GROMACS .gro file of C-alpha atoms in nm:
model
  490
    1MET     CA    1   5.123   2.415  -1.484
    2THR     CA    2   5.334   2.366  -1.804
    3TYR     CA    3   5.699   2.335  -1.851
    4GLN     CA    4   5.904   2.432  -2.159
    5ALA     CA    5   6.091   2.104  -2.195
    6SER     CA    6   6.172   1.787  -2.007
    7ILE     CA    7   6.437   1.809  -1.738
    8LEU     CA    8   6.684   1.524  -1.695
    9LEU     CA    9   6.877   1.493  -1.362
   10PRO     CA   10   7.223   1.358  -1.339
   11SER     CA   11   7.109   1.005  -1.251
   12GLN     CA   12   6.865   1.014  -1.538
   13GLU     CA   13   7.137   1.139  -1.776
   14SER     CA   14   7.358   0.848  -1.676
   15LEU     CA   15   7.079   0.595  -1.733
   16LEU     CA   16   7.015   0.751  -2.078
   17HIS     CA   17   7.379   0.701  -2.188
   18ARG     CA   18   7.360   0.338  -2.079
   19LEU     CA   19   7.050   0.281  -2.289
   20GLN     CA   20   7.210   0.440  -2.592
   21HIS     CA   21   7.512   0.200  -2.557
   22VAL     CA   22   7.286  -0.112  -2.523
   23ILE     CA   23   7.078  -0.012  -2.824
   24LEU     CA   24   7.376   0.036  -3.050
   25TYR     CA   25   7.581  -0.266  -2.937
   26GLY     CA   26   7.357  -0.502  -2.741
   27GLN     CA   27   7.170  -0.815  -2.857
   28GLN     CA   28   6.909  -0.831  -2.579
   29LEU     CA   29   6.555  -0.704  -2.524
   30THR     CA   30   6.597  -0.398  -2.308
   31VAL     CA   31   6.325  -0.353  -2.038
   32LEU     CA   32   6.325  -0.025  -1.847
   33THR     CA   33   6.149  -0.077  -1.514
   34GLY     CA   34   6.052   0.149  -1.224
   35GLU     CA   35   5.764   0.248  -0.998
   36TYR     CA   36   5.466   0.451  -1.122
   37GLY     CA   37   5.590   0.811  -1.161
   38ALA     CA   38   5.965   0.715  -1.166
   39GLY     CA   39   6.013   0.886  -1.512
   40LYS     CA   40   6.007   0.594  -1.751
   41THR     CA   41   5.819   0.780  -2.023
   42THR     CA   42   6.047   1.088  -1.979
   43ILE     CA   43   6.360   0.880  -2.024
   44VAL     CA   44   6.251   0.682  -2.334
   45THR     CA   45   6.118   1.006  -2.496
   46ALA     CA   46   6.464   1.161  -2.435
   47LEU     CA   47   6.619   0.835  -2.576
   48VAL     CA   48   6.424   0.858  -2.904
   49ASP     CA   49   6.535   1.236  -2.936
   50ALA     CA   50   6.899   1.145  -2.866
   51LEU     CA   51   6.931   0.876  -3.137
   52ASP     CA   52   6.971   1.099  -3.440
   53ASP     CA   53   7.102   0.837  -3.684
   54VAL     CA   54   6.850   0.573  -3.578
   55SER     CA   55   6.489   0.544  -3.723
   56SER     CA   56   6.271   0.497  -3.411
   57ALA     CA   57   5.905   0.388  -3.366
   58LEU     CA   58   5.761   0.502  -3.038
   59VAL     CA   59   5.425   0.348  -2.934
   60THR     CA   60   5.236   0.410  -2.613
   61CYS     CA   61   5.037   0.091  -2.557
   62PRO     CA   62   4.672   0.145  -2.469
   63GLN     CA   63   4.476  -0.092  -2.240
   64HIS     CA   64   4.304  -0.391  -2.408
   65ALA     CA   65   4.475  -0.335  -2.743
   66ASP     CA   66   4.490  -0.630  -2.978
   67CYS     CA   67   4.801  -0.757  -3.155
   68ALA     CA   68   4.709  -0.623  -3.498
   69GLU     CA   69   4.673  -0.271  -3.362
   70ILE     CA   70   5.020  -0.274  -3.209
   71ARG     CA   71   5.177  -0.424  -3.520
   72ARG     CA   72   5.016  -0.160  -3.734
   73LYS     CA   73   5.142   0.128  -3.522
   74ILE     CA   74   5.501  -0.010  -3.534
   75LEU     CA   75   5.516  -0.078  -3.907
   76VAL     CA   76   5.365   0.252  -4.006
   77GLN     CA   77   5.655   0.441  -3.841
   78LEU     CA   78   5.931   0.212  -3.971
   79LEU     CA   79   5.824   0.168  -4.339
   80SER     CA   80   5.801   0.462  -4.578
   81GLU     CA   81   5.551   0.278  -4.796
   82PRO     CA   82   5.366   0.049  -4.566
   83VAL     CA   83   5.236  -0.243  -4.768
   84PHE     CA   84   5.200  -0.517  -4.510
   85ASP     CA   85   4.962  -0.756  -4.339
   86ASP     CA   86   4.914  -0.671  -3.969
   87GLU     CA   87   4.776  -1.020  -3.898
   88LEU     CA   88   5.128  -1.171  -3.957
   89PRO     CA   89   5.377  -1.169  -3.670
   90LEU     CA   90   5.635  -0.886  -3.664
   91PRO     CA   91   5.941  -1.108  -3.730
   92GLU     CA   92   5.789  -1.256  -4.044
   93THR     CA   93   5.678  -0.923  -4.171
   94LEU     CA   94   6.019  -0.751  -4.118
   95LEU     CA   95   6.204  -1.040  -4.277
   96ASP     CA   96   5.985  -0.999  -4.591
   97LEU     CA   97   6.033  -0.626  -4.597
   98ALA     CA   98   6.396  -0.617  -4.487
   99GLN     CA   99   6.503  -0.420  -4.801
  100ALA     CA  100   6.261  -0.135  -4.716
  101LEU     CA  101   6.382  -0.100  -4.355
  102PRO     CA  102   6.624   0.176  -4.262
  103ALA     CA  103   6.982   0.087  -4.177
  104ASN     CA  104   6.931   0.132  -3.799
  105SER     CA  105   6.584   0.074  -3.652
  106HIS     CA  106   6.469   0.112  -3.296
  107ILE     CA  107   6.126   0.006  -3.154
  108VAL     CA  108   6.013   0.162  -2.823
  109LEU     CA  109   5.695   0.037  -2.659
  110ASP     CA  110   5.589   0.242  -2.352
  111ASP     CA  111   5.356   0.086  -2.088
  112ALA     CA  112   5.433  -0.266  -2.225
  113HIS     CA  113   5.244  -0.426  -1.930
  114HIS     CA  114   4.926  -0.359  -2.144
  115LEU     CA  115   5.056  -0.573  -2.429
  116PRO     CA  116   4.938  -0.926  -2.504
  117LEU     CA  117   5.195  -1.191  -2.430
  118GLU     CA  118   5.208  -1.270  -2.799
  119ILE     CA  119   5.363  -0.930  -2.870
  120TRP     CA  120   5.611  -0.985  -2.591
  121ALA     CA  121   5.724  -1.312  -2.758
  122GLU     CA  122   5.757  -1.135  -3.096
  123CYS     CA  123   5.964  -0.867  -2.940
  124ILE     CA  124   6.202  -1.123  -2.787
  125VAL     CA  125   6.244  -1.281  -3.131
  126LEU     CA  126   6.301  -0.936  -3.288
  127SER     CA  127   6.586  -0.861  -3.045
  128GLN     CA  128   6.764  -1.188  -3.162
  129MET     CA  129   6.723  -1.130  -3.533
  130GLN     CA  130   7.021  -1.042  -3.751
  131LEU     CA  131   6.946  -0.877  -4.084
  132VAL     CA  132   7.217  -0.843  -4.350
  133GLY     CA  133   7.332  -0.475  -4.340
  134LYS     CA  134   7.061  -0.384  -4.098
  135SER     CA  135   7.042  -0.336  -3.722
  136LEU     CA  136   6.714  -0.364  -3.506
  137SER     CA  137   6.675  -0.304  -3.134
  138VAL     CA  138   6.376  -0.309  -2.910
  139THR     CA  139   6.309  -0.125  -2.573
  140LEU     CA  140   6.002  -0.174  -2.351
  141THR     CA  141   5.896   0.005  -2.026
  142THR     CA  142   5.707  -0.170  -1.746
  143PRO     CA  143   5.653  -0.157  -1.372
  144ASN     CA  144   5.877  -0.379  -1.150
  145VAL     CA  145   5.588  -0.596  -1.039
  146PHE     CA  146   5.483  -0.696  -1.391
  147LEU     CA  147   5.837  -0.783  -1.496
  148SER     CA  148   5.871  -1.012  -1.197
  149GLN     CA  149   5.553  -1.189  -1.291
  150LEU     CA  150   5.662  -1.224  -1.648
  151LEU     CA  151   5.990  -1.383  -1.560
  152THR     CA  152   5.811  -1.644  -1.357
  153GLN     CA  153   5.622  -1.758  -1.672
  154LEU     CA  154   5.934  -1.775  -1.892
  155PRO     CA  155   6.188  -2.066  -1.884
  156GLU     CA  156   6.511  -1.984  -1.715
  157SER     CA  157   6.692  -2.033  -2.039
  158GLN     CA  158   6.519  -1.727  -2.179
  159HIS     CA  159   6.577  -1.499  -1.885
  160GLN     CA  160   6.916  -1.397  -2.029
  161LEU     CA  161   6.738  -1.272  -2.337
  162LEU     CA  162   6.588  -0.985  -2.135
  163LEU     CA  163   6.801  -0.697  -1.998
  164PRO     CA  164   6.621  -0.528  -1.713
  165MET     CA  165   6.736  -0.166  -1.637
  166VAL     CA  166   6.594  -0.024  -1.313
  167ILE     CA  167   6.538   0.352  -1.252
  168GLU     CA  168   6.688   0.432  -0.913
  169PRO     CA  169   6.512   0.674  -0.670
  170LEU     CA  170   6.625   1.042  -0.677
  171SER     CA  171   6.846   1.161  -0.405
  172TYR     CA  172   6.753   1.459  -0.185
  173ALA     CA  173   6.972   1.699  -0.376
  174GLU     CA  174   6.813   1.593  -0.704
  175ARG     CA  175   6.467   1.631  -0.573
  176GLU     CA  176   6.544   1.985  -0.436
  177ALA     CA  177   6.703   2.081  -0.767
  178LEU     CA  178   6.409   1.942  -0.962
  179TYR     CA  179   6.164   2.128  -0.738
  180TYR     CA  180   6.332   2.472  -0.776
  181THR     CA  181   6.402   2.425  -1.148
  182LEU     CA  182   6.041   2.353  -1.219
  183LEU     CA  183   5.938   2.643  -0.996
  184GLN     CA  184   6.162   2.878  -1.198
  185ARG     CA  185   6.031   2.752  -1.532
  186SER     CA  186   5.670   2.793  -1.413
  187GLU     CA  187   5.730   3.174  -1.380
  188GLN     CA  188   5.516   3.180  -1.074
  189THR     CA  189   5.581   3.273  -0.705
  190THR     CA  190   5.503   3.052  -0.414
  191PHE     CA  191   5.484   3.164  -0.048
  192THR     CA  192   5.573   2.821   0.100
  193PRO     CA  193   5.877   2.870   0.334
  194ARG     CA  194   6.193   2.680   0.228
  195ASP     CA  195   6.209   2.483   0.556
  196ILE     CA  196   5.862   2.338   0.489
  197VAL     CA  197   5.961   2.241   0.137
  198LYS     CA  198   6.278   2.079   0.270
  199ASP     CA  199   6.082   1.873   0.523
  200GLN     CA  200   5.833   1.763   0.254
  201LEU     CA  201   6.113   1.660   0.016
  202GLN     CA  202   6.292   1.457   0.276
  203GLN     CA  203   5.976   1.260   0.355
  204GLN     CA  204   5.940   1.151  -0.014
  205GLN     CA  205   6.052   0.820  -0.164
  206GLY     CA  206   6.254   0.981  -0.447
  207LEU     CA  207   6.000   0.969  -0.727
  208PRO     CA  208   5.993   1.266  -0.966
  209SER     CA  209   5.604   1.254  -0.960
  210GLU     CA  210   5.614   1.333  -0.594
  211VAL     CA  211   5.822   1.648  -0.652
  212VAL     CA  212   5.580   1.761  -0.924
  213ALA     CA  213   5.283   1.705  -0.700
  214LEU     CA  214   5.446   1.904  -0.414
  215LEU     CA  215   5.505   2.199  -0.649
  216SER     CA  216   5.148   2.188  -0.777
  217LEU     CA  217   5.023   2.197  -0.415
  218ALA     CA  218   5.240   2.497  -0.344
  219LEU     CA  219   5.121   2.685  -0.647
  220ASP     CA  220   4.754   2.594  -0.674
  221GLY     CA  221   4.666   2.494  -0.324
  222GLU     CA  222   4.439   2.209  -0.214
  223PRO     CA  223   4.184   2.111  -0.480
  224GLU     CA  224   3.824   2.189  -0.386
  225THR     CA  225   3.649   1.875  -0.288
  226PRO     CA  226   3.263   1.863  -0.309
  227VAL     CA  227   3.090   1.860   0.023
  228LYS     CA  228   2.980   1.505   0.099
  229ARG     CA  229   2.643   1.506   0.263
  230GLY     CA  230   2.666   1.165   0.402
  231TRP     CA  231   2.417   1.239   0.677
  232LEU     CA  232   2.145   1.318   0.421
  233LYS     CA  233   2.198   0.979   0.254
  234SER     CA  234   2.183   0.812   0.593
  235VAL     CA  235   1.860   0.991   0.683
  236LEU     CA  236   1.692   0.902   0.350
  237LEU     CA  237   1.792   0.539   0.387
  238THR     CA  238   1.658   0.532   0.746
  239LEU     CA  239   1.326   0.681   0.642
  240LEU     CA  240   1.300   0.432   0.348
  241ALA     CA  241   1.363   0.137   0.582
  242CYS     CA  242   1.100   0.266   0.831
  243ALA     CA  243   0.848   0.303   0.551
  244VAL     CA  244   0.911  -0.053   0.437
  245LEU     CA  245   0.878  -0.183   0.787
  246VAL     CA  246   0.547   0.007   0.841
  247ALA     CA  247   0.412  -0.125   0.508
  248GLY     CA  248   0.511  -0.479   0.586
  249TYR     CA  249   0.354  -0.453   0.936
  250VAL     CA  250   0.027  -0.325   0.789
  251VAL     CA  251   0.017  -0.602   0.529
  252MET     CA  252   0.093  -0.877   0.770
  253LEU     CA  253  -0.125  -0.737   1.053
  254PRO     CA  254  -0.419  -0.983   1.105
  255ASP     CA  255  -0.772  -0.854   1.092
  256VAL     CA  256  -0.884  -0.777   1.449
  257GLU     CA  257  -1.249  -0.820   1.512
  258PRO     CA  258  -1.418  -0.531   1.691
  259LEU     CA  259  -1.489  -0.586   2.053
  260VAL     CA  260  -1.859  -0.623   2.116
  261LEU     CA  261  -1.970  -0.579   2.475
  262PRO     CA  262  -2.253  -0.815   2.574
  263GLN     CA  263  -2.579  -0.646   2.637
  264GLN     CA  264  -2.690  -0.640   3.005
  265GLN     CA  265  -2.993  -0.866   3.050
  266THR     CA  266  -3.252  -0.733   3.292
  267VAL     CA  267  -3.601  -0.827   3.375
  268ALA     CA  268  -3.736  -0.504   3.219
  269SER     CA  269  -3.541  -0.553   2.898
  270VAL     CA  270  -3.657  -0.914   2.860
  271ARG     CA  271  -4.021  -0.819   2.912
  272ALA     CA  272  -3.992  -0.538   2.663
  273THR     CA  273  -3.826  -0.767   2.405
  274ARG     CA  274  -4.101  -1.017   2.441
  275ALA     CA  275  -4.378  -0.757   2.411
  276ASN     CA  276  -4.203  -0.610   2.095
  277ILE     CA  277  -4.182  -0.954   1.941
  278THR     CA  278  -4.547  -1.026   2.011
  279TYR     CA  279  -4.646  -0.690   1.859
  280GLY     CA  280  -4.431  -0.753   1.552
  281GLU     CA  281  -4.581  -1.091   1.491
  282ALA     CA  282  -4.928  -0.933   1.505
  283LEU     CA  283  -4.831  -0.676   1.242
  284LEU     CA  284  -4.674  -0.926   1.007
  285ALA     CA  285  -4.939  -1.208   1.045
  286PRO     CA  286  -5.182  -1.055   0.783
  287TYR     CA  287  -4.909  -1.050   0.520
  288PHE     CA  288  -4.831  -1.420   0.559
  289ASP     CA  289  -5.201  -1.508   0.579
  290SER     CA  290  -5.271  -1.333   0.254
  291ARG     CA  291  -4.988  -1.507   0.079
  292GLN     CA  292  -5.104  -1.844   0.207
  293LEU     CA  293  -5.457  -1.787   0.083
  294GLY     CA  294  -5.344  -1.639  -0.250
  295LEU     CA  295  -5.522  -1.304  -0.194
  296GLN     CA  296  -5.443  -0.982  -0.360
  297ALA     CA  297  -5.286  -0.686  -0.183
  298PRO     CA  298  -5.615  -0.488  -0.144
  299HIS     CA  299  -5.782  -0.766   0.039
  300ALA     CA  300  -5.494  -0.831   0.281
  301GLU     CA  301  -5.583  -0.528   0.483
  302ASP     CA  302  -5.922  -0.678   0.574
  303ILE     CA  303  -5.773  -0.995   0.706
  304ALA     CA  304  -5.519  -0.784   0.910
  305GLU     CA  305  -5.801  -0.662   1.127
  306ARG     CA  306  -5.898  -1.009   1.228
  307ALA     CA  307  -5.536  -1.149   1.260
  308ILE     CA  308  -5.442  -0.901   1.532
  309ALA     CA  309  -5.687  -1.074   1.763
  310ARG     CA  310  -5.481  -1.391   1.750
  311ALA     CA  311  -5.168  -1.187   1.856
  312THR     CA  312  -5.371  -1.040   2.144
  313LEU     CA  313  -5.449  -1.388   2.290
  314ARG     CA  314  -5.083  -1.481   2.261
  315HIS     CA  315  -4.991  -1.159   2.436
  316ASP     CA  316  -5.226  -1.222   2.728
  317ASN     CA  317  -5.067  -1.565   2.774
  318LEU     CA  318  -4.723  -1.398   2.773
  319ILE     CA  319  -4.833  -1.145   3.037
  320ALA     CA  320  -4.958  -1.421   3.265
  321ALA     CA  321  -4.629  -1.614   3.226
  322GLU     CA  322  -4.426  -1.308   3.312
  323GLN     CA  323  -4.632  -1.239   3.626
  324SER     CA  324  -4.569  -1.591   3.733
  325GLU     CA  325  -4.197  -1.560   3.671
  326GLU     CA  326  -4.185  -1.234   3.865
  327ASN     CA  327  -4.340  -1.397   4.169
  328THR     CA  328  -4.058  -1.652   4.177
  329LEU     CA  329  -3.788  -1.387   4.215
  330SER     CA  330  -3.608  -1.422   4.548
  331ASP     CA  331  -3.564  -1.053   4.626
  332GLY     CA  332  -3.883  -0.939   4.461
  333VAL     CA  333  -3.711  -0.629   4.316
  334GLU     CA  334  -3.682  -0.579   3.939
  335ALA     CA  335  -3.329  -0.501   3.802
  336GLU     CA  336  -3.296  -0.147   3.683
  337VAL     CA  337  -3.134  -0.039   3.356
  338ASP     CA  338  -2.947   0.288   3.319
  339TYR     CA  339  -3.056   0.449   2.986
  340SER     CA  340  -2.859   0.767   3.025
  341GLU     CA  341  -2.595   0.649   2.776
  342LEU     CA  342  -2.859   0.531   2.521
  343GLY     CA  343  -3.004   0.877   2.457
  344GLN     CA  344  -3.380   0.915   2.427
  345PHE     CA  345  -3.454   0.556   2.307
  346GLU     CA  346  -3.588   0.320   2.570
  347PRO     CA  347  -3.732  -0.030   2.540
  348ILE     CA  348  -4.111  -0.056   2.522
  349SER     CA  349  -4.245  -0.142   2.867
  350THR     CA  350  -4.489  -0.427   2.920
  351ASP     CA  351  -4.773  -0.191   3.009
  352ARG     CA  352  -4.729   0.017   2.696
  353ALA     CA  353  -4.713  -0.292   2.479
  354GLU     CA  354  -5.029  -0.438   2.651
  355MET     CA  355  -5.216  -0.104   2.598
  356GLN     CA  356  -5.115  -0.089   2.226
  357LEU     CA  357  -5.229  -0.442   2.167
  358HIS     CA  358  -5.552  -0.407   2.359
  359ASN     CA  359  -5.642  -0.092   2.165
  360ASP     CA  360  -5.592  -0.289   1.835
  361LYS     CA  361  -5.785  -0.595   1.953
  362VAL     CA  362  -6.057  -0.703   1.707
  363GLU     CA  363  -6.336  -0.968   1.691
  364ILE     CA  364  -6.225  -1.295   1.538
  365PHE     CA  365  -6.453  -1.424   1.271
  366SER     CA  366  -6.430  -1.742   1.070
  367LEU     CA  367  -6.135  -1.713   0.823
  368LYS     CA  368  -6.329  -1.901   0.561
  369ASP     CA  369  -6.629  -1.662   0.572
  370ASP     CA  370  -6.396  -1.361   0.564
  371VAL     CA  371  -6.224  -1.483   0.247
  372THR     CA  372  -6.561  -1.553   0.079
  373ALA     CA  373  -6.700  -1.208   0.166
  374ILE     CA  374  -6.382  -1.033   0.052
  375THR     CA  375  -6.331  -1.214  -0.281
  376THR     CA  376  -6.701  -1.179  -0.380
  377ALA     CA  377  -6.739  -0.810  -0.296
  378PRO     CA  378  -6.632  -0.565  -0.572
  379GLN     CA  379  -6.330  -0.355  -0.486
  380GLN     CA  380  -6.489  -0.021  -0.592
  381GLU     CA  381  -6.833  -0.084  -0.436
  382VAL     CA  382  -6.983   0.198  -0.232
  383GLU     CA  383  -7.014   0.087   0.135
  384PRO     CA  384  -7.372   0.077   0.255
  385GLU     CA  385  -7.469   0.255   0.571
  386PRO     CA  386  -7.537   0.047   0.889
  387THR     CA  387  -7.906   0.020   0.979
  388LEU     CA  388  -8.053   0.051   1.317
  389ASN     CA  389  -8.403   0.014   1.456
  390ASN     CA  390  -8.381   0.346   1.649
  391ASN     CA  391  -8.338   0.541   1.326
  392GLY     CA  392  -7.970   0.570   1.360
  393GLU     CA  393  -7.975   0.764   1.683
  394LEU     CA  394  -7.687   0.676   1.917
  395ASN     CA  395  -7.612   0.766   2.269
  396ARG     CA  396  -7.457   1.103   2.310
  397GLN     CA  397  -7.278   1.084   2.642
  398MET     CA  398  -6.995   0.857   2.762
  399PRO     CA  399  -7.091   0.668   3.081
  400GLN     CA  400  -6.852   0.695   3.365
  401THR     CA  401  -6.934   0.373   3.548
  402GLY     CA  402  -7.029   0.024   3.459
  403TYR     CA  403  -6.925  -0.217   3.180
  404THR     CA  404  -6.966  -0.269   2.811
  405LEU     CA  405  -6.874  -0.526   2.545
  406GLN     CA  406  -6.630  -0.443   2.273
  407LEU     CA  407  -6.727  -0.651   1.960
  408ALA     CA  408  -6.478  -0.518   1.702
  409SER     CA  409  -6.219  -0.250   1.625
  410VAL     CA  410  -6.179  -0.199   1.243
  411LYS     CA  411  -6.054   0.062   0.999
  412LYS     CA  412  -6.315   0.009   0.712
  413LEU     CA  413  -6.683   0.080   0.724
  414LYS     CA  414  -6.747  -0.231   0.519
  415SER     CA  415  -6.618  -0.455   0.797
  416LEU     CA  416  -6.814  -0.259   1.051
  417ASN     CA  417  -7.130  -0.289   0.846
  418GLU     CA  418  -7.091  -0.666   0.823
  419ILE     CA  419  -7.089  -0.705   1.204
  420VAL     CA  420  -7.388  -0.464   1.249
  421GLU     CA  421  -7.591  -0.675   1.002
  422GLN     CA  422  -7.522  -0.983   1.211
  423LEU     CA  423  -7.674  -0.812   1.512
  424ASN     CA  424  -8.003  -0.744   1.320
  425GLY     CA  425  -8.018  -0.374   1.424
  426SER     CA  426  -8.000  -0.426   1.795
  427ASP     CA  427  -8.077  -0.117   2.012
  428ASN     CA  428  -7.766  -0.180   2.224
  429ILE     CA  429  -7.521  -0.098   1.942
  430GLN     CA  430  -7.280   0.194   1.994
  431VAL     CA  431  -6.993   0.318   1.777
  432ALA     CA  432  -6.693   0.502   1.903
  433ARG     CA  433  -6.394   0.658   1.726
  434TYR     CA  434  -6.044   0.593   1.861
  435LYS     CA  435  -5.759   0.736   1.657
  436GLN     CA  436  -5.793   0.586   1.302
  437ARG     CA  437  -6.022   0.297   1.397
  438TRP     CA  438  -6.398   0.239   1.442
  439VAL     CA  439  -6.482   0.058   1.767
  440LEU     CA  440  -6.816  -0.131   1.795
  441LEU     CA  441  -6.953  -0.142   2.153
  442TYR     CA  442  -7.257  -0.329   2.280
  443GLY     CA  443  -7.471  -0.252   2.576
  444ARG     CA  444  -7.430  -0.080   2.914
  445TYR     CA  445  -7.409  -0.309   3.229
  446SER     CA  446  -7.390  -0.214   3.589
  447SER     CA  447  -7.226  -0.538   3.696
  448ARG     CA  448  -6.961  -0.765   3.559
  449GLU     CA  449  -7.187  -1.067   3.585
  450GLN     CA  450  -7.457  -0.900   3.380
  451ALA     CA  451  -7.210  -0.820   3.107
  452MET     CA  452  -7.058  -1.174   3.101
  453ALA     CA  453  -7.410  -1.320   3.073
  454GLU     CA  454  -7.490  -1.096   2.775
  455ALA     CA  455  -7.157  -1.194   2.615
  456GLN     CA  456  -7.248  -1.562   2.646
  457ARG     CA  457  -7.588  -1.492   2.486
  458LEU     CA  458  -7.429  -1.327   2.183
  459GLN     CA  459  -7.199  -1.617   2.136
  460ASN     CA  460  -7.484  -1.868   2.150
  461GLU     CA  461  -7.753  -1.677   1.953
  462VAL     CA  462  -7.553  -1.469   1.704
  463GLY     CA  463  -7.246  -1.690   1.675
  464LEU     CA  464  -6.990  -1.421   1.765
  465ALA     CA  465  -6.649  -1.487   1.919
  466PRO     CA  466  -6.615  -1.406   2.288
  467PRO     CA  467  -6.642  -1.024   2.325
  468TRP     CA  468  -6.393  -0.808   2.511
  469LEU     CA  469  -6.525  -0.695   2.853
  470ARG     CA  470  -6.446  -0.325   2.888
  471VAL     CA  471  -6.479  -0.073   3.176
  472TRP     CA  472  -6.635   0.255   3.081
  473GLY     CA  473  -6.384   0.441   3.278
  474ASP     CA  474  -6.104   0.302   3.060
  475LEU     CA  475  -6.275   0.443   2.748
  476SER     CA  476  -6.233   0.813   2.828
  477GLN     CA  477  -6.030   0.874   2.513
  478TYR     CA  478  -6.300   0.715   2.286
  479GLU     CA  479  -6.536   0.942   2.101
  480LEU     CA  480  -6.900   0.819   2.083
  481GLN     CA  481  -7.061   0.888   1.746
  482GLN     CA  482  -7.409   1.048   1.718
  483ARG     CA  483  -7.492   0.838   1.414
  484LEU     CA  484  -7.340   0.545   1.234
  485PRO     CA  485  -7.068   0.673   0.999
  486THR     CA  486  -7.146   0.678   0.627
  487ARG     CA  487  -6.793   0.706   0.492
  488GLU     CA  488  -6.430   0.662   0.609
  489ILE     CA  489  -6.241   0.952   0.763
  490GLN     CA  490  -5.877   0.920   0.645
   0.00000   0.00000   0.00000
């Protein structure tokens, strides 16, 4: 909304005439005061226009302006040929250039509350200066609050050097006249009822800026305010706070060790564990024996066939100890283990472990003789065939009753041949095949006593270790060979 020219109300016109009189005849610093929007700028602008015979310098003081800038703006308007130093105070500069000044000079500083106090002091001095043939006056505008604070900083003797002139609030009639005069000059039409305008004007404090704001509202309506999405900001802040808390909790959370349920100990599981340990020791014993004797890897396999016999003896002792422990149980009932949750894997039972170890049992020879025989024999030597007095013919049928002596269970024919040579081609030798091993059997006996007597004879005459007494009925899975084997079957 624009207006063609400034409008002065009767009260403002009266104040303007008083200012003109003070400027022409007074010797004080005139300070026009009023609230923000009271019309100070409008009145001083009208004052400059009304003083036709006076050369005026109107300066609107910006914020944070330094002294040199204010001096320069004043002197440029007063002097036709400005040759001056803006670092010098205004009174000193005007005294030096008094001949170049107009006959009547007037300085107007609007918004003087932004000025440094140094300029205020210079203006007070200027208002008291008397130049020969020249007249100089100064007018400043400032809010009421600033002037009150300034007077507290000045000595009381200097208060009379300032002439405050207060802008009074507009009456209701002036406010109404100003409203409709501005409405007419705007050349627009408003649909606000007159009664509403009257009520609004009566509630105002009498400042011209309030009337202008009311007219702008009537013509343009409420300004569009952007929608404030305060809830979105709150939600984002809440989510961010939650994320920070979760991250801190994860970082500070101590490491929790997984809960491990203790394994249920039963008689069956203990027996199976012991049997497994015994069998494992039997499998690993050849490796450690070979390392201790400094043998190469190809010879370690020969010693393994003898070392399993030692594990067999330890296993027999373990079985006897377990049977003794079982007899001491008070209820005589073995604890049962539920393997339904463990899938298809079950511990190896004692009977299965005993059967496995008995099947792998071998004859124990002197470790010193074994090492000598293995280290002296060439690795790629062709194994000789065992020799028998009966031209190599062996029994064809597996007896169903009686006993026999198992002398050895080996994988290599060389080991089998060595044992056969120790027996000097006895007619009682029999060779059976069980899985991947050669089993050397000796004799057929109808009674246990007869078999034990023959075993004692072999120990005394041949020098063998105690044979293993076997029942023919337990050897149903063994395959008796027709002849002594001449090569290995892999």
